Amino acid sequence: NAGVTQTPKFQVLKTGQSMTLQCAQDMNHEYMSWYRQDPGMGLRLIHYSVGAGITDQGEVPNGYNVSRSTTEDFPLRLLSAAPSQTSVYFCASRSLSGRGTTTDTQYFGPGTRLTVL
Amino acid sequence: LAKTTQPISMDSYEGQEVNITCSHNNIATNDYITWYQQFPSQGPRFIIQGYKTKVTNEVASLFIPADRKSSTLSLPRVSLSDTAVYYCLVGALSGGYQKVTFGTGTKLQVIP
């Protein structure tokens, strides 16, 4: 298993540009999520999904869109990039069938470092 | 979700046992306590999870008192490679979906 993969690893955008951060998992997990991490801070939840066709907002959803057309993929779209969106973005997944057990854990991807100029 | 409070940073010498305490006064009945470890430029990695009393795995131990308003992550005999940020999370993992939020974590620096 590759686990959770993210592309690209690094990206530089100009203000106003749009782009999509890709996230894929091969563990057949129902739950997927996107976080952003700013320097010296913890992770903040942007959006999450509990299955194909079902998404919901997290703590900081403004400026980001998501969709979930398959179990494996959960792309994050920046419609019009702003310098405030400069951050490291992490995608994560977990199995909902394990919820309420001691094996309920999220698996994180390696992250995408985004700079908006 | 229950709010958690952890020390911002801790220093420890190699070979010592490190205990990191997390406060979660408004923990709910269905909430589990989960700890993650994050190295620089990497995503967080699951360490340990528990509901009550003590849980031990090959990496760490988790102590949870009877009132569950706090928990302590114990790392035995730390090495330089244990230098990382440690996050305590509290949330309901059963029934429905879960919005998981991380606090700022505890930055552990292991000193030679």
Short mmCIF file of C-alpha atoms in Angstrom, two decimals:
data_model
loop_
_atom_site.label_atom_id
_atom_site.label_comp_id
_atom_site.label_asym_id
_atom_site.label_seq_id
_atom_site.Cartn_x
_atom_site.Cartn_y
_atom_site.Cartn_z
CA ASN A 1 0.00 0.00 0.00
CA ALA A 2 1.19 3.50 -0.85
CA GLY A 3 -1.00 4.91 1.93
CA VAL A 4 -1.90 8.57 1.44
CA THR A 5 -0.18 10.36 -1.43
CA GLN A 6 -0.18 14.06 -2.22
CA THR A 7 0.91 16.00 -5.29
CA PRO A 8 2.65 18.29 -5.85
CA LYS A 9 5.20 18.44 -3.01
CA PHE A 10 5.91 22.11 -3.64
CA GLN A 11 4.02 24.82 -5.50
CA VAL A 12 4.44 28.55 -6.02
CA LEU A 13 1.45 30.56 -7.20
CA LYS A 14 0.78 34.19 -7.95
CA THR A 15 -2.10 35.96 -6.27
CA GLY A 16 -5.33 35.23 -8.10
CA GLN A 17 -4.20 32.00 -9.72
CA SER A 18 -6.14 28.80 -9.20
CA MET A 19 -4.88 25.31 -8.64
CA THR A 20 -5.82 21.89 -7.34
CA LEU A 21 -3.93 19.95 -4.70
CA GLN A 22 -4.28 16.24 -5.26
CA CYS A 23 -4.78 13.61 -2.56
CA ALA A 24 -5.26 9.88 -3.02
CA GLN A 25 -5.41 6.90 -0.68
CA ASP A 26 -5.39 3.19 -1.44
CA MET A 27 -6.70 1.91 1.90
CA ASN A 28 -10.40 2.11 0.98
CA HIS A 29 -10.98 4.62 3.78
CA GLU A 30 -14.32 6.34 3.91
CA TYR A 31 -13.11 9.45 5.75
CA MET A 32 -10.72 11.93 4.14
CA SER A 33 -9.76 15.39 5.24
CA TRP A 34 -7.60 18.40 4.43
CA TYR A 35 -5.63 20.42 6.97
CA ARG A 36 -3.41 23.45 6.72
CA GLN A 37 -0.46 24.08 9.00
CA ASP A 38 1.06 27.51 9.36
CA PRO A 39 4.52 28.06 10.86
CA GLY A 40 4.64 27.25 14.57
CA MET A 41 1.00 26.28 14.67
CA GLY A 42 -1.03 23.13 14.83
CA LEU A 43 -3.17 21.73 12.05
CA ARG A 44 -6.46 23.36 11.19
CA LEU A 45 -9.21 21.42 9.45
CA ILE A 46 -10.31 22.86 6.09
CA HIS A 47 -12.79 20.34 4.70
CA TYR A 48 -13.59 16.70 5.22
CA SER A 49 -15.58 13.91 3.60
CA VAL A 50 -17.17 10.75 4.94
CA GLY A 51 -17.65 9.12 1.57
CA ALA A 52 -18.07 9.69 -2.14
CA GLY A 53 -20.45 12.57 -2.76
CA ILE A 54 -20.42 13.77 0.88
CA THR A 55 -18.31 16.70 2.02
CA ASP A 56 -18.51 19.22 4.83
CA GLN A 57 -16.67 22.27 6.09
CA GLY A 58 -14.09 22.26 8.79
CA GLU A 59 -12.63 25.08 10.82
CA VAL A 60 -11.18 27.24 8.00
CA PRO A 61 -13.06 26.49 4.74
CA ASN A 62 -13.10 29.95 3.12
CA GLY A 63 -11.22 30.11 -0.19
CA TYR A 64 -11.19 26.36 -0.68
CA ASN A 65 -13.47 23.92 -2.49
CA VAL A 66 -13.53 20.15 -2.37
CA SER A 67 -15.36 17.31 -4.06
CA ARG A 68 -15.31 13.55 -3.57
CA SER A 69 -16.32 11.63 -6.67
CA THR A 70 -14.49 8.43 -5.72
CA THR A 71 -13.45 6.77 -2.46
CA GLU A 72 -9.77 7.11 -3.38
CA ASP A 73 -9.47 10.78 -4.33
CA PHE A 74 -10.14 14.02 -2.47
CA PRO A 75 -8.79 17.07 -4.34
CA LEU A 76 -8.59 20.51 -2.75
CA ARG A 77 -9.16 23.50 -5.03
CA LEU A 78 -7.95 27.03 -4.49
CA LEU A 79 -10.15 29.20 -6.67
CA SER A 80 -8.21 32.46 -6.40
CA ALA A 81 -5.03 32.11 -4.40
CA ALA A 82 -4.15 34.72 -1.78
CA PRO A 83 -0.92 35.23 0.20
CA SER A 84 -2.84 34.24 3.35
CA GLN A 85 -3.11 30.75 1.87
CA THR A 86 0.64 30.25 2.00
CA SER A 87 0.94 27.16 4.16
CA VAL A 88 1.68 23.45 4.27
CA TYR A 89 -1.33 21.36 3.35
CA PHE A 90 -1.87 17.85 4.68
CA CYS A 91 -4.38 15.30 3.51
CA ALA A 92 -5.45 12.47 5.80
CA SER A 93 -7.72 9.44 5.72
CA ARG A 94 -9.16 6.94 8.16
CA SER A 95 -11.53 4.03 8.18
CA LEU A 96 -14.95 4.74 9.68
CA SER A 97 -15.48 1.05 10.26
CA GLY A 98 -12.87 1.26 13.01
CA ARG A 99 -14.46 4.18 14.80
CA GLY A 100 -14.96 3.79 18.49
CA THR A 101 -12.10 1.32 18.69
CA THR A 102 -8.52 1.71 19.66
CA THR A 103 -7.46 1.32 16.04
CA ASP A 104 -9.27 4.45 14.93
CA THR A 105 -6.47 6.59 13.61
CA GLN A 106 -5.86 9.01 10.78
CA TYR A 107 -3.11 8.42 8.25
CA PHE A 108 -1.47 11.55 6.89
CA GLY A 109 0.17 12.27 3.57
CA PRO A 110 3.60 13.91 3.25
CA GLY A 111 2.18 17.39 2.67
CA THR A 112 2.22 20.05 -0.05
CA ARG A 113 4.15 23.24 0.64
CA LEU A 114 2.33 26.12 -1.07
CA THR A 115 3.63 29.66 -1.46
CA VAL A 116 1.41 32.41 -2.83
CA LEU A 117 3.25 35.53 -3.97
CA LEU B 1 -15.02 18.89 20.54
CA ALA B 2 -13.27 18.97 23.86
CA LYS B 3 -10.61 21.66 24.09
CA THR B 4 -7.15 20.47 25.05
CA THR B 5 -4.30 22.26 26.79
CA GLN B 6 -0.69 21.12 26.59
CA PRO B 7 2.65 22.69 27.49
CA ILE B 8 4.10 24.55 24.54
CA SER B 9 7.56 23.02 24.84
CA MET B 10 9.69 20.63 26.90
CA ASP B 11 13.37 19.73 27.00
CA SER B 12 14.76 16.37 28.06
CA TYR B 13 18.12 14.63 28.07
CA GLU B 14 18.66 11.45 26.16
CA GLY B 15 17.79 8.32 28.09
CA GLN B 16 15.30 10.01 30.38
CA GLU B 17 11.60 9.25 30.61
CA VAL B 18 9.41 12.08 29.33
CA ASN B 19 5.86 12.71 30.47
CA ILE B 20 3.64 15.13 28.56
CA THR B 21 0.33 15.99 30.18
CA CYS B 22 -2.77 17.14 28.35
CA SER B 23 -5.78 18.74 30.06
CA HIS B 24 -9.26 18.15 28.64
CA ASN B 25 -11.72 19.23 31.29
CA ASN B 26 -14.85 19.00 29.13
CA ILE B 27 -14.22 15.54 27.73
CA ALA B 28 -17.45 13.76 26.81
CA THR B 29 -18.47 10.21 27.61
CA ASN B 30 -17.89 8.97 24.05
CA ASP B 31 -14.54 10.73 23.60
CA TYR B 32 -11.28 8.88 23.10
CA ILE B 33 -7.86 10.41 23.70
CA THR B 34 -5.36 10.16 20.87
CA TRP B 35 -1.74 11.28 20.63
CA TYR B 36 0.13 12.04 17.41
CA GLN B 37 3.78 12.76 16.72
CA GLN B 38 4.99 15.12 14.01
CA PHE B 39 8.53 15.48 12.72
CA PRO B 40 9.54 18.58 10.72
CA SER B 41 8.30 18.52 7.11
CA GLN B 42 6.18 15.42 7.71
CA GLY B 43 2.54 14.70 8.43
CA PRO B 44 1.49 13.68 11.95
CA ARG B 45 1.81 10.03 12.87
CA PHE B 46 -0.40 8.10 15.30
CA ILE B 47 1.32 7.12 18.55
CA ILE B 48 -1.29 5.83 20.96
CA GLN B 49 -4.95 6.02 21.83
CA GLY B 50 -7.00 5.21 24.90
CA TYR B 51 -10.28 5.64 26.73
CA LYS B 52 -9.43 5.04 30.38
CA THR B 53 -6.77 3.71 32.76
CA LYS B 54 -3.51 2.75 31.05
CA VAL B 55 -2.62 1.80 27.52
CA THR B 56 0.83 0.66 26.44
CA ASN B 57 2.31 -0.14 23.07
CA GLU B 58 5.83 -0.56 21.72
CA VAL B 59 6.34 3.20 21.52
CA ALA B 60 4.66 4.81 24.51
CA SER B 61 2.27 4.55 27.42
CA LEU B 62 -0.86 6.57 27.99
CA PHE B 63 -2.15 7.16 31.51
CA ILE B 64 -5.74 8.33 31.98
CA PRO B 65 -7.10 8.98 35.49
CA ALA B 66 -10.58 7.92 36.51
CA ASP B 67 -12.14 11.37 35.88
CA ARG B 68 -10.56 11.45 32.37
CA LYS B 69 -10.04 15.22 32.59
CA SER B 70 -6.38 14.83 31.76
CA SER B 71 -4.03 12.32 30.21
CA THR B 72 -0.28 11.77 30.24
CA LEU B 73 1.81 10.49 27.37
CA SER B 74 4.92 8.72 28.65
CA LEU B 75 7.92 8.14 26.40
CA PRO B 76 10.47 5.80 27.99
CA ARG B 77 14.19 6.52 27.58
CA VAL B 78 13.94 9.14 24.83
CA SER B 79 16.54 9.45 22.11
CA LEU B 80 17.43 12.33 19.80
CA SER B 81 15.04 10.88 17.21
CA ASP B 82 12.12 11.55 19.55
CA THR B 83 12.56 15.30 19.03
CA ALA B 84 9.20 16.26 17.54
CA VAL B 85 5.89 17.97 18.21
CA TYR B 86 3.35 15.88 20.12
CA TYR B 87 -0.38 16.54 19.77
CA CYS B 88 -3.15 15.47 22.11
CA LEU B 89 -6.59 15.10 20.55
CA VAL B 90 -9.90 14.40 22.19
CA GLY B 91 -12.97 13.56 20.18
CA ALA B 92 -15.91 11.29 19.74
CA LEU B 93 -14.89 8.48 17.44
CA SER B 94 -18.06 6.44 17.60
CA GLY B 95 -21.18 7.13 15.64
CA GLY B 96 -21.31 9.70 12.89
CA TYR B 97 -18.36 11.52 11.51
CA GLN B 98 -15.83 13.56 13.33
CA LYS B 99 -14.30 16.99 12.96
CA VAL B 100 -10.78 16.51 14.22
CA THR B 101 -8.85 19.58 15.22
CA PHE B 102 -5.32 19.78 16.49
CA GLY B 103 -4.02 22.21 19.08
CA THR B 104 -0.56 23.74 18.89
CA GLY B 105 1.02 20.65 20.46
CA THR B 106 4.07 20.23 22.67
CA LYS B 107 7.47 20.66 21.09
CA LEU B 108 9.84 18.14 22.68
CA GLN B 109 13.55 18.80 22.33
CA VAL B 110 15.81 15.91 23.30
CA ILE B 111 19.28 17.05 24.32
CA PRO B 112 22.40 14.87 23.96
#
